[in-house]
Coordinates of C-alpha atoms in Angstrom, one line a residue:
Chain N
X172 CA 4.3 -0.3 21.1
X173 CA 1.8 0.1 18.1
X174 CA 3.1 -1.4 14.4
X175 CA 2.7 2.3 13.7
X176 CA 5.0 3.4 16.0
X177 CA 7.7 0.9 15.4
X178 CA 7.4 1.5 11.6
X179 CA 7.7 5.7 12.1
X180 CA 11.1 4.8 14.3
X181 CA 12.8 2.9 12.0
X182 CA 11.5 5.7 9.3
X183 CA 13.1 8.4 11.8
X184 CA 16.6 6.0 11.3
X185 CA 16.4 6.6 7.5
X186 CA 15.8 3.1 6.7
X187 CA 14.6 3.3 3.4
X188 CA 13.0 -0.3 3.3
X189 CA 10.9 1.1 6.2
X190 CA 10.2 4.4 4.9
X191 CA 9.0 2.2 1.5
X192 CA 6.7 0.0 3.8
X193 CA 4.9 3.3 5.1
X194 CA 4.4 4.9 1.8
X195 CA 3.0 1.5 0.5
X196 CA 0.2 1.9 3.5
X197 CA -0.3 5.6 3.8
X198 CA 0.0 6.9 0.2
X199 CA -3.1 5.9 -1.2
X200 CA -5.2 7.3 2.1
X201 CA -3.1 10.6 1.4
X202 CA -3.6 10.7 -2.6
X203 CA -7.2 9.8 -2.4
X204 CA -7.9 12.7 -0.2
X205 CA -5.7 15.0 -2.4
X206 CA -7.6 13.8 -5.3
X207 CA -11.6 14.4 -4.1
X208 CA -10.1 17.7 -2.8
X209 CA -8.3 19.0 -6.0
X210 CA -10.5 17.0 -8.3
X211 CA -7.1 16.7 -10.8
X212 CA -5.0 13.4 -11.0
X213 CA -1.6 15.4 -11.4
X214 CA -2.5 18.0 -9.4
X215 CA -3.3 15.4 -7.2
X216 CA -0.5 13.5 -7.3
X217 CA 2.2 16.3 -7.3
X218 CA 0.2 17.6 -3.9
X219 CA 0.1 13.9 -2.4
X220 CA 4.1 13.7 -3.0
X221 CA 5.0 17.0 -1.8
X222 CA 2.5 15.9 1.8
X223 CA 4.1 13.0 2.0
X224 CA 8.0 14.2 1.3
X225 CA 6.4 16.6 4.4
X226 CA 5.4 13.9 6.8
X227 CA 8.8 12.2 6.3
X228 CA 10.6 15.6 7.3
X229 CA 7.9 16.1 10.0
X230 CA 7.6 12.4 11.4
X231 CA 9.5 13.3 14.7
X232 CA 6.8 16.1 16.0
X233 CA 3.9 13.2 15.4
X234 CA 2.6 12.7 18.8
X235 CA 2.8 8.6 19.0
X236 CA 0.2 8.8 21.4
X237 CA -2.4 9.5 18.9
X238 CA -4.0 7.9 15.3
X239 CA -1.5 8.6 12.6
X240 CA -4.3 8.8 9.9
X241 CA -5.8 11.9 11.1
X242 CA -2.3 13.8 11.3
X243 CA -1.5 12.6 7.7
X244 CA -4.5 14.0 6.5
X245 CA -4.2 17.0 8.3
X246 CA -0.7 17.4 6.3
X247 CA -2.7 16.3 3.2
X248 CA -5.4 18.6 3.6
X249 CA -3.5 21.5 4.4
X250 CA -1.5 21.1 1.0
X251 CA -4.6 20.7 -0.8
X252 CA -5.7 24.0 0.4
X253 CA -2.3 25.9 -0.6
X254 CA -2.8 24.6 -3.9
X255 CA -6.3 25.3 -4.0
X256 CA -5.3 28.9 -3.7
X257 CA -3.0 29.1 -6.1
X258 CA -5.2 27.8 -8.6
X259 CA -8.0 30.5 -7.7
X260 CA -4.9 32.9 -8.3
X261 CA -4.1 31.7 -11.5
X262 CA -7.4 32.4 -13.6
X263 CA -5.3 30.2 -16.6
X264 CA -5.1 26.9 -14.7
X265 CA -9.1 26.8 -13.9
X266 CA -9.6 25.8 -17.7
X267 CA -6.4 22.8 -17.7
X268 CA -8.0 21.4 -14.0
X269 CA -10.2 18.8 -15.2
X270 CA -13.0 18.6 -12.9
X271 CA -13.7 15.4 -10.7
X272 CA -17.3 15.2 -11.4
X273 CA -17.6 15.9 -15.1
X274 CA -14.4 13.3 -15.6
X275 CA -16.6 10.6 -13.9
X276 CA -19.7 11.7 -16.1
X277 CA -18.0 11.7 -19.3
X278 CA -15.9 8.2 -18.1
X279 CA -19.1 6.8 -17.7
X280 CA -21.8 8.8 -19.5
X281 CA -22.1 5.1 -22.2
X282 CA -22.4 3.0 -18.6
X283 CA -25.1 5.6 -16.5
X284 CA -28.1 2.8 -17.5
X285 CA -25.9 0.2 -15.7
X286 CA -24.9 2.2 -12.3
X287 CA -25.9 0.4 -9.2
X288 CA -26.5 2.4 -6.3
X289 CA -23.1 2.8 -5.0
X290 CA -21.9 3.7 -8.4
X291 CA -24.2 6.8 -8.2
X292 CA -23.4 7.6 -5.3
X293 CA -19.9 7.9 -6.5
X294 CA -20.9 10.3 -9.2
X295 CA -23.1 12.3 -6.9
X296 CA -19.8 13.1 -4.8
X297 CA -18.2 14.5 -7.6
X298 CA -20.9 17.4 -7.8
X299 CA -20.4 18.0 -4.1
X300 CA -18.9 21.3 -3.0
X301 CA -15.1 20.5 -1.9
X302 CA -15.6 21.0 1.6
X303 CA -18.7 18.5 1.8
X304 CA -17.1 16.2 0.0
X305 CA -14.0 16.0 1.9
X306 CA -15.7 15.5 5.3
X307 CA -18.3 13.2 3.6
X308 CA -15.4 10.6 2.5
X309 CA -13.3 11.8 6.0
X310 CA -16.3 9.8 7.9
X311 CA -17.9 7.0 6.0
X312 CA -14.5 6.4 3.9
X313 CA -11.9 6.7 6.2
X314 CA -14.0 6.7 9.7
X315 CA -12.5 9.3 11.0
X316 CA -14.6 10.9 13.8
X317 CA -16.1 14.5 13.8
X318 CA -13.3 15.4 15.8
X319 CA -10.4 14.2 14.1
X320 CA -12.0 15.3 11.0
X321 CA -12.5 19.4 12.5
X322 CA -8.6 18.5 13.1
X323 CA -8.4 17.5 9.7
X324 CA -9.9 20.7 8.0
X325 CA -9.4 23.1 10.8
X326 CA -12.9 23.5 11.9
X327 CA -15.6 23.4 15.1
X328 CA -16.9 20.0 15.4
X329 CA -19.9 21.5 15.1
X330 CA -19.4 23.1 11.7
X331 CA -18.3 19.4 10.5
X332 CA -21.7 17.9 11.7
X333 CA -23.3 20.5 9.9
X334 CA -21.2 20.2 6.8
X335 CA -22.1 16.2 6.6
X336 CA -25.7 16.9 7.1
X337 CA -25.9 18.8 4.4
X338 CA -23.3 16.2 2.1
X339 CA -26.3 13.8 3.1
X340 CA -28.9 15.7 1.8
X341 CA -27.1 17.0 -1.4
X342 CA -25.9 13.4 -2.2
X343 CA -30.0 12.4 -1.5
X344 CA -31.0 15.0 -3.4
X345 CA -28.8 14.3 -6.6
X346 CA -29.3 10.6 -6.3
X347 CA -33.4 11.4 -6.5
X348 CA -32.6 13.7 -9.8
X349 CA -31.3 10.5 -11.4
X350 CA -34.2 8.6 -10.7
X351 CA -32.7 6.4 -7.3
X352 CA -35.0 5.6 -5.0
X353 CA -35.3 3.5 -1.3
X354 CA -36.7 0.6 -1.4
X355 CA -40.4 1.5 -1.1
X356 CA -41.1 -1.0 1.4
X357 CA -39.9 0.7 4.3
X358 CA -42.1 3.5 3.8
X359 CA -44.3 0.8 4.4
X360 CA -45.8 0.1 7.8
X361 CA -45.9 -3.7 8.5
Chain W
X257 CA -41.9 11.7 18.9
X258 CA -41.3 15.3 17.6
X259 CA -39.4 16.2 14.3
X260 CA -36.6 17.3 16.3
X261 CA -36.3 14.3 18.1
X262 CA -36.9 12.7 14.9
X263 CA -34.3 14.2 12.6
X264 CA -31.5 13.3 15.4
X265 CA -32.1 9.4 16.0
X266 CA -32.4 9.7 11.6
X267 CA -28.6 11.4 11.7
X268 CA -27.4 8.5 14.7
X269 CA -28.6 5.9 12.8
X270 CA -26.5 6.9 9.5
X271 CA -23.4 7.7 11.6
X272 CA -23.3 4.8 12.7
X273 CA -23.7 3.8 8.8
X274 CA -26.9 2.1 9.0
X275 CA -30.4 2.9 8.5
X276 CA -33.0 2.5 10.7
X277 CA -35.8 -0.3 9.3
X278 CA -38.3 -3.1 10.2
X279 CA -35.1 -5.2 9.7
X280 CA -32.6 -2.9 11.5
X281 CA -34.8 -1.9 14.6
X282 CA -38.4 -2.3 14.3
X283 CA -39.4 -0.6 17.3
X284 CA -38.2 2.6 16.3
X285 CA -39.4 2.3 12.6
X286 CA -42.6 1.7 13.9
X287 CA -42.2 5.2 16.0
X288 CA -41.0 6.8 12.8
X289 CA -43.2 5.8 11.0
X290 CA -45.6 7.0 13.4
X291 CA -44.2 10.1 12.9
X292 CA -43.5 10.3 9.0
X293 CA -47.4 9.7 7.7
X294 CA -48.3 13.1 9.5
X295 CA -45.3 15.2 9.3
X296 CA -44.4 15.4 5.4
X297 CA -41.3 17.5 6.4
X298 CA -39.9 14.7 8.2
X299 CA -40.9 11.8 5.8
X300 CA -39.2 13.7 3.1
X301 CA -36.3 13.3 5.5
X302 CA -36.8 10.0 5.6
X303 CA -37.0 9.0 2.1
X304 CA -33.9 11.0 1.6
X305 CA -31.8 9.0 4.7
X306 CA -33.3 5.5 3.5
X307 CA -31.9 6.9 0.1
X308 CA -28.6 7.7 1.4
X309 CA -28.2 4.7 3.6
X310 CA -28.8 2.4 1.3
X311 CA -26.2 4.0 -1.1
X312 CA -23.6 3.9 1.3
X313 CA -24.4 0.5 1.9
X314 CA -23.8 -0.6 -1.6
X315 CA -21.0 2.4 -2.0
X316 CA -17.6 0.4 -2.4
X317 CA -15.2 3.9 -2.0
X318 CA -12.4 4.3 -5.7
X319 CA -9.5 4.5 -4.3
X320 CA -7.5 5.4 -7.4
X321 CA -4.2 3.9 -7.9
X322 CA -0.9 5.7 -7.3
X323 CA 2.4 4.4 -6.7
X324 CA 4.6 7.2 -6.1
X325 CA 6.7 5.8 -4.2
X326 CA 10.1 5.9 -6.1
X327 CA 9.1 9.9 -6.1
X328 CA 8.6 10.4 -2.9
X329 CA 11.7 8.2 -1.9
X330 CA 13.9 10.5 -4.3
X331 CA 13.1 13.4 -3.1
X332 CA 13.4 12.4 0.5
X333 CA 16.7 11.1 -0.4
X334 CA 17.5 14.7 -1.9
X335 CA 17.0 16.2 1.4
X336 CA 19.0 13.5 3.2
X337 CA 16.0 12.0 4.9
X338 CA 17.1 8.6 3.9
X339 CA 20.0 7.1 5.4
X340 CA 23.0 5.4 3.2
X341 CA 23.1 1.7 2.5
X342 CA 25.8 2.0 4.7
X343 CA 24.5 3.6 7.6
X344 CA 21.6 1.2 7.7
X345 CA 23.2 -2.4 7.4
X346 CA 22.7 -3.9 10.4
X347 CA 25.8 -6.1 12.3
X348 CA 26.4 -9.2 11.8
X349 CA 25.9 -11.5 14.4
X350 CA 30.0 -12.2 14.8
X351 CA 30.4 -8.3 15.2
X352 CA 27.8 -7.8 17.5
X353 CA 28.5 -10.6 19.8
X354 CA 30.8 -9.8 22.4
X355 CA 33.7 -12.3 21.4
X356 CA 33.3 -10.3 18.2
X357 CA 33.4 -7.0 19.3
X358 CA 36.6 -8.0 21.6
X359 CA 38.7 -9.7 18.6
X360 CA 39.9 -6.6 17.0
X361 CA 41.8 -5.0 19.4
X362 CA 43.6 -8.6 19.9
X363 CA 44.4 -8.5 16.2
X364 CA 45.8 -5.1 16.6
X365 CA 47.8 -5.9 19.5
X366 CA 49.5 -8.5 16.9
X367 CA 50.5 -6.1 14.7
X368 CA 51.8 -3.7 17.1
X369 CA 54.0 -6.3 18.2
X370 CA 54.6 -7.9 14.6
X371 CA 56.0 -4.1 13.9
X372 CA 57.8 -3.9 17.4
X373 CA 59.7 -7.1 16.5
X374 CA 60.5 -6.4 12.9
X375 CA 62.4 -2.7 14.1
X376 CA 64.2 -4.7 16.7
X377 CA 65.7 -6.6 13.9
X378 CA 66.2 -3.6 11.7
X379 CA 67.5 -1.7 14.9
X380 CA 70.2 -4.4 15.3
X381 CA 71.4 -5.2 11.7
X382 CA 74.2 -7.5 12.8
X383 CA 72.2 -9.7 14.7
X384 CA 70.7 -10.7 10.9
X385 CA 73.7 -10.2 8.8
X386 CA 76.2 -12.5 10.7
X387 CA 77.6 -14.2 7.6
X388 CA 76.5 -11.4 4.9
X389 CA 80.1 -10.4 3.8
X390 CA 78.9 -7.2 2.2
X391 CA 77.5 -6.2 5.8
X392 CA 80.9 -7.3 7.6
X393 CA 82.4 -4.7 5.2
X394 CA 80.1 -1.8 6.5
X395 CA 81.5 -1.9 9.8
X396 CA 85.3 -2.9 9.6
X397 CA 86.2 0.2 12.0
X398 CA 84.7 -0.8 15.3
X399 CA 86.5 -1.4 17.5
X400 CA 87.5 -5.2 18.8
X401 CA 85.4 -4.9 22.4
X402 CA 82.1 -3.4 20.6
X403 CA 81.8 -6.4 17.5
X404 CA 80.2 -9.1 19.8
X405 CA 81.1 -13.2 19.3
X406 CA 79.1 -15.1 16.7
X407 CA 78.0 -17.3 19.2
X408 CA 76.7 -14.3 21.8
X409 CA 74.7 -12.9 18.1
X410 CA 73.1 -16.2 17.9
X411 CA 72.0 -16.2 21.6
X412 CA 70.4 -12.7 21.2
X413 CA 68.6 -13.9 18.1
X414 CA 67.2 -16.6 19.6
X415 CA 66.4 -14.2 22.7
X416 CA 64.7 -12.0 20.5
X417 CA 62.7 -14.6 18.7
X418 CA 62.0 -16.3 21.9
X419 CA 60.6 -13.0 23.1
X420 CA 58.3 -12.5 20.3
X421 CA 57.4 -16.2 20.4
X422 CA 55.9 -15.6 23.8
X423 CA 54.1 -12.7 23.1
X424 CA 52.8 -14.1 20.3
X425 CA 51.7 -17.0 21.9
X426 CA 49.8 -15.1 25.0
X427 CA 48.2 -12.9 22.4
X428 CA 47.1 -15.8 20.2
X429 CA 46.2 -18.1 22.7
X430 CA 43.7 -15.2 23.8
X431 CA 42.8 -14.8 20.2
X432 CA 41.8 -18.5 19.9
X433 CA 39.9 -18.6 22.9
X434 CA 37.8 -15.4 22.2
X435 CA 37.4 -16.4 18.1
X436 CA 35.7 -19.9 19.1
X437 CA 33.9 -20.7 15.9
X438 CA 36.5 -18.8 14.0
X439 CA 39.4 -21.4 12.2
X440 CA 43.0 -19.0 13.9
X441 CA 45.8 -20.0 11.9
X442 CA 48.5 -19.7 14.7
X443 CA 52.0 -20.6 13.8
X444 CA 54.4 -22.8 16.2
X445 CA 57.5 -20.7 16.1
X446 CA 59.7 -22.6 18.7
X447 CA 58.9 -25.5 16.5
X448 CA 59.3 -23.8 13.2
X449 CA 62.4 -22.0 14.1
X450 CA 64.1 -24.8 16.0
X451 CA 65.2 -23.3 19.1
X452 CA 66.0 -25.1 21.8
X453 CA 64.1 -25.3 25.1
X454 CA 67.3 -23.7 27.3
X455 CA 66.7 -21.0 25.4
X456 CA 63.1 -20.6 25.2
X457 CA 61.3 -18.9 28.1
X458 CA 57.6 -18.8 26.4
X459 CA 55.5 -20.7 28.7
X460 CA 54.0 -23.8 27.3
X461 CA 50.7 -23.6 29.4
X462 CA 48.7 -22.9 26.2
X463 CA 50.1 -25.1 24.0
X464 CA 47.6 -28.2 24.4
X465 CA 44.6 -26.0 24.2
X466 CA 45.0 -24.9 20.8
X467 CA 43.8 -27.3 18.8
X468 CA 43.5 -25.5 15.3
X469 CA 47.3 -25.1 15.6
X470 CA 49.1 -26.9 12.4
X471 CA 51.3 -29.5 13.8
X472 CA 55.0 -29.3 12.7
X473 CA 55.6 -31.6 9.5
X474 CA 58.3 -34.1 9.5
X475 CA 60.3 -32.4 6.8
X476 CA 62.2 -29.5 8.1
X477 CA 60.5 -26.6 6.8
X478 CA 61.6 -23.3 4.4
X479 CA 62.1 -20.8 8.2
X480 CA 64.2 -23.8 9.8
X481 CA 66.6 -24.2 6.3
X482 CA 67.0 -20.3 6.5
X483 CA 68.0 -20.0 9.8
X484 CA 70.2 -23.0 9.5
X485 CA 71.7 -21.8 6.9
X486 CA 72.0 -18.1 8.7
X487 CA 73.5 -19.6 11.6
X488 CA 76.0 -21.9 10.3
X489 CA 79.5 -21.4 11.9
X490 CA 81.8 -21.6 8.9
X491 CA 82.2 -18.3 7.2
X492 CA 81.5 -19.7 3.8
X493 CA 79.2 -18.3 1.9
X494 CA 77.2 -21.2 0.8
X495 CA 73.8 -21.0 -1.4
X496 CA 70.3 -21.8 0.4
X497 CA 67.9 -23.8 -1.8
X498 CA 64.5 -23.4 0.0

């Protein structure tokens, strides 16, 4: 029996110690996904405690037989999404959602000279379109597989490899605009 | 190579997060390469997956910080998905042994019998109240055939006491051997009370396995001064200093 098993069964008892030793390993995979989807800490972490208060009232239909990250996310991502709509319903709360990107630039808009690589990558994210974004940090962040990831979101496999193609190229493409480039050398025939 | 063929091995090698190189796997960089200086299509691909490759290399993922786990555990708790201190405190390993388990409906046996023994004496008032004037005076009417010798009371008493001296003794003697570990306080009647072996049918089988028994003290004890002042034969009403 997997420690994730054994940990959801004593969660399924009500043990809080148990339940607190989940949250401590799941709630910052959950909340990190809330945030690059919503783009707002609060929003972020009202979403990530309302999926999570979820996955304790759901734990019982998780098939044990299966990764638990994936189904958390699922839970997570589907959240995201319901809030996403209500935000596009409410015209008012576009202007008090701080977007992800522009709070990175302005965070570090004195420290841009100084970014290493990864660092722009980072900030290149933050201009990605949701969707891209999300599946971009579904695979190389949490190495989830196109699979688990159409799970995820709800979508073809197909539309997923296609969605990180293209969060490949943007992120390229952005990273180029700011003056990043390969090391020449490999351009280079030896 | 075509750029078909090209743009797929380009996609592997970043799925697999890596890119492909003279370091990483020379043969095929040699092929793309191959490829790149006479397709600009493709070596604008390539630029942009060494690009991307190498960023993901050096990409260490934020993970902001969140602890919400006091609010998530609250309103879990509000919808009774968390169980009571109660609920969850596992057994001790005396109550979920099975000598544990087994003690308590020993110890309630006691009691029953403890309460069975102390109506019999409220059920039979004169057997206690042999030289209590004020209880002689509550039944001067009886008739001379129904009031019972002194010395038949104090056989009944002693019945009576022997009675609940065995029981007791069977029950605690099963007590002591199921509590091993535990220190049973189990009290010596037919030495505390004095009663005489002609009268005593408690078997004495048990008596040299219980160790943790208090042996009787030299002095005669506060039970043996009240019955021997209960049962004295003068009608006297002396004082008992205990």
């Amino acid at each position: 029996m997997s420690e994730d098993v054994q940990l959801v069964q004593r969660c399924l008892s009500g043990d809080e110690l148990s339940m607190r030793a989940f949250l401590g390993k799941y709630q910052g995979l959950v909340f990190s996904l809330c945030f690059r989807m919503l783009g707002h800490r609060e929003d972020a972490e009202d979403v990530a405690q309302d999926s999570l208060v979820r996955v304790f009232r759901n734990l019982e239909k998780w098939d044990q037989q299966r990764p638990i990250k994936p189904w958390l996310l699922t839970i997570a991502a589907n959240r995201c999404r319901t809030a996403l709509e209500k935000r596009s319903k409410l015209p008012s709360q576009n202007d008090l959602a701080i977007d992800l990107a522009s709070e990175r630039r302005e965070h570090s808009k004195h420290e841009q000279d100084q970014l290493d690589i990864g660092e722009e990558l980072e900030l290149a994210l933050g201009e990605l379109r949701d969707d891209y974004r999300t599946c971009f940090v579904m695979y190389h962040q949490e190495e989830l597989s196109y699979q688990e990831i159409g799970e995820v979101l709800g979508c073809p496999q197909g539309t997923i490899k296609t969605w990180l193609h293209r969060a490949r190229a943007q992120l390229a493409r952005r990273l180029q605009e700011r003056g990043v480039v390969a090391d020449p050398s490999a351009l280079e025939t030896t | 190579m075509n750029c078909q063929k090209i743009r797929e091995q380009l996609d592997a090698a970043l799925d697999d997060q890596c890119v492909i190189s003279s370091q990483t796997n020379a043969p095929r960089h040699a092929e793309v390469l191959s490829h790149v200086e006479s397709c600009l299509d493709c070596r604008v691909l390539y630029e942009e997956h060494l690009l991307i490759g190498t960023a993901l290399a050096a990409w260490v993922p934020q993970r902001p910080t969140v602890d919400l786990t006091d609010r998530v555990i609250d309103a879990a708790r509000q919808e009774g998905l968390v169980a009571t201190v109660r609920s969850v405190v596992r057994p001790s390993p005396a109550e979920s042994s099975p000598q544990g388990r087994n003690i308590w409906p020993t110890i309630a046996t006691v009691a029953l019998v403890l309460v069975a023994v102390a109506i019999v004496f409220r059920e039979n008032p004169g057997t206690i109240a042999v030289n209590d004037p004020a209880q002689e005076q509550v039944v001067p009417d009886q008739p001379p055939e129904l009031l019972r010798q002194p010395q038949d009371q104090v056989a009944d008493i002693s019945h009576l006491v022997a009675d609940a001296q065995s029981a007791w003794q069977g029950i605690t003697s099963r007590v002591s051997h199921q509590a091993s570990g535990f220190s049973v306080f189990v009290p010596d009647l037919k030495n505390e009370l004095g009663i005489s072996d002609d009268l005593n049918s408690a078997p004495d089988s048990d008596d040299s396995s219980d160790d943790a028994v208090p042996r009787k003290s030299p002095e005669p004890s506060a039970v043996e001064k009240a019955f021997e002042f209960l049962f004295k034969d003068d009608d006297s009403a002396g004082t008992l200093t205990i």
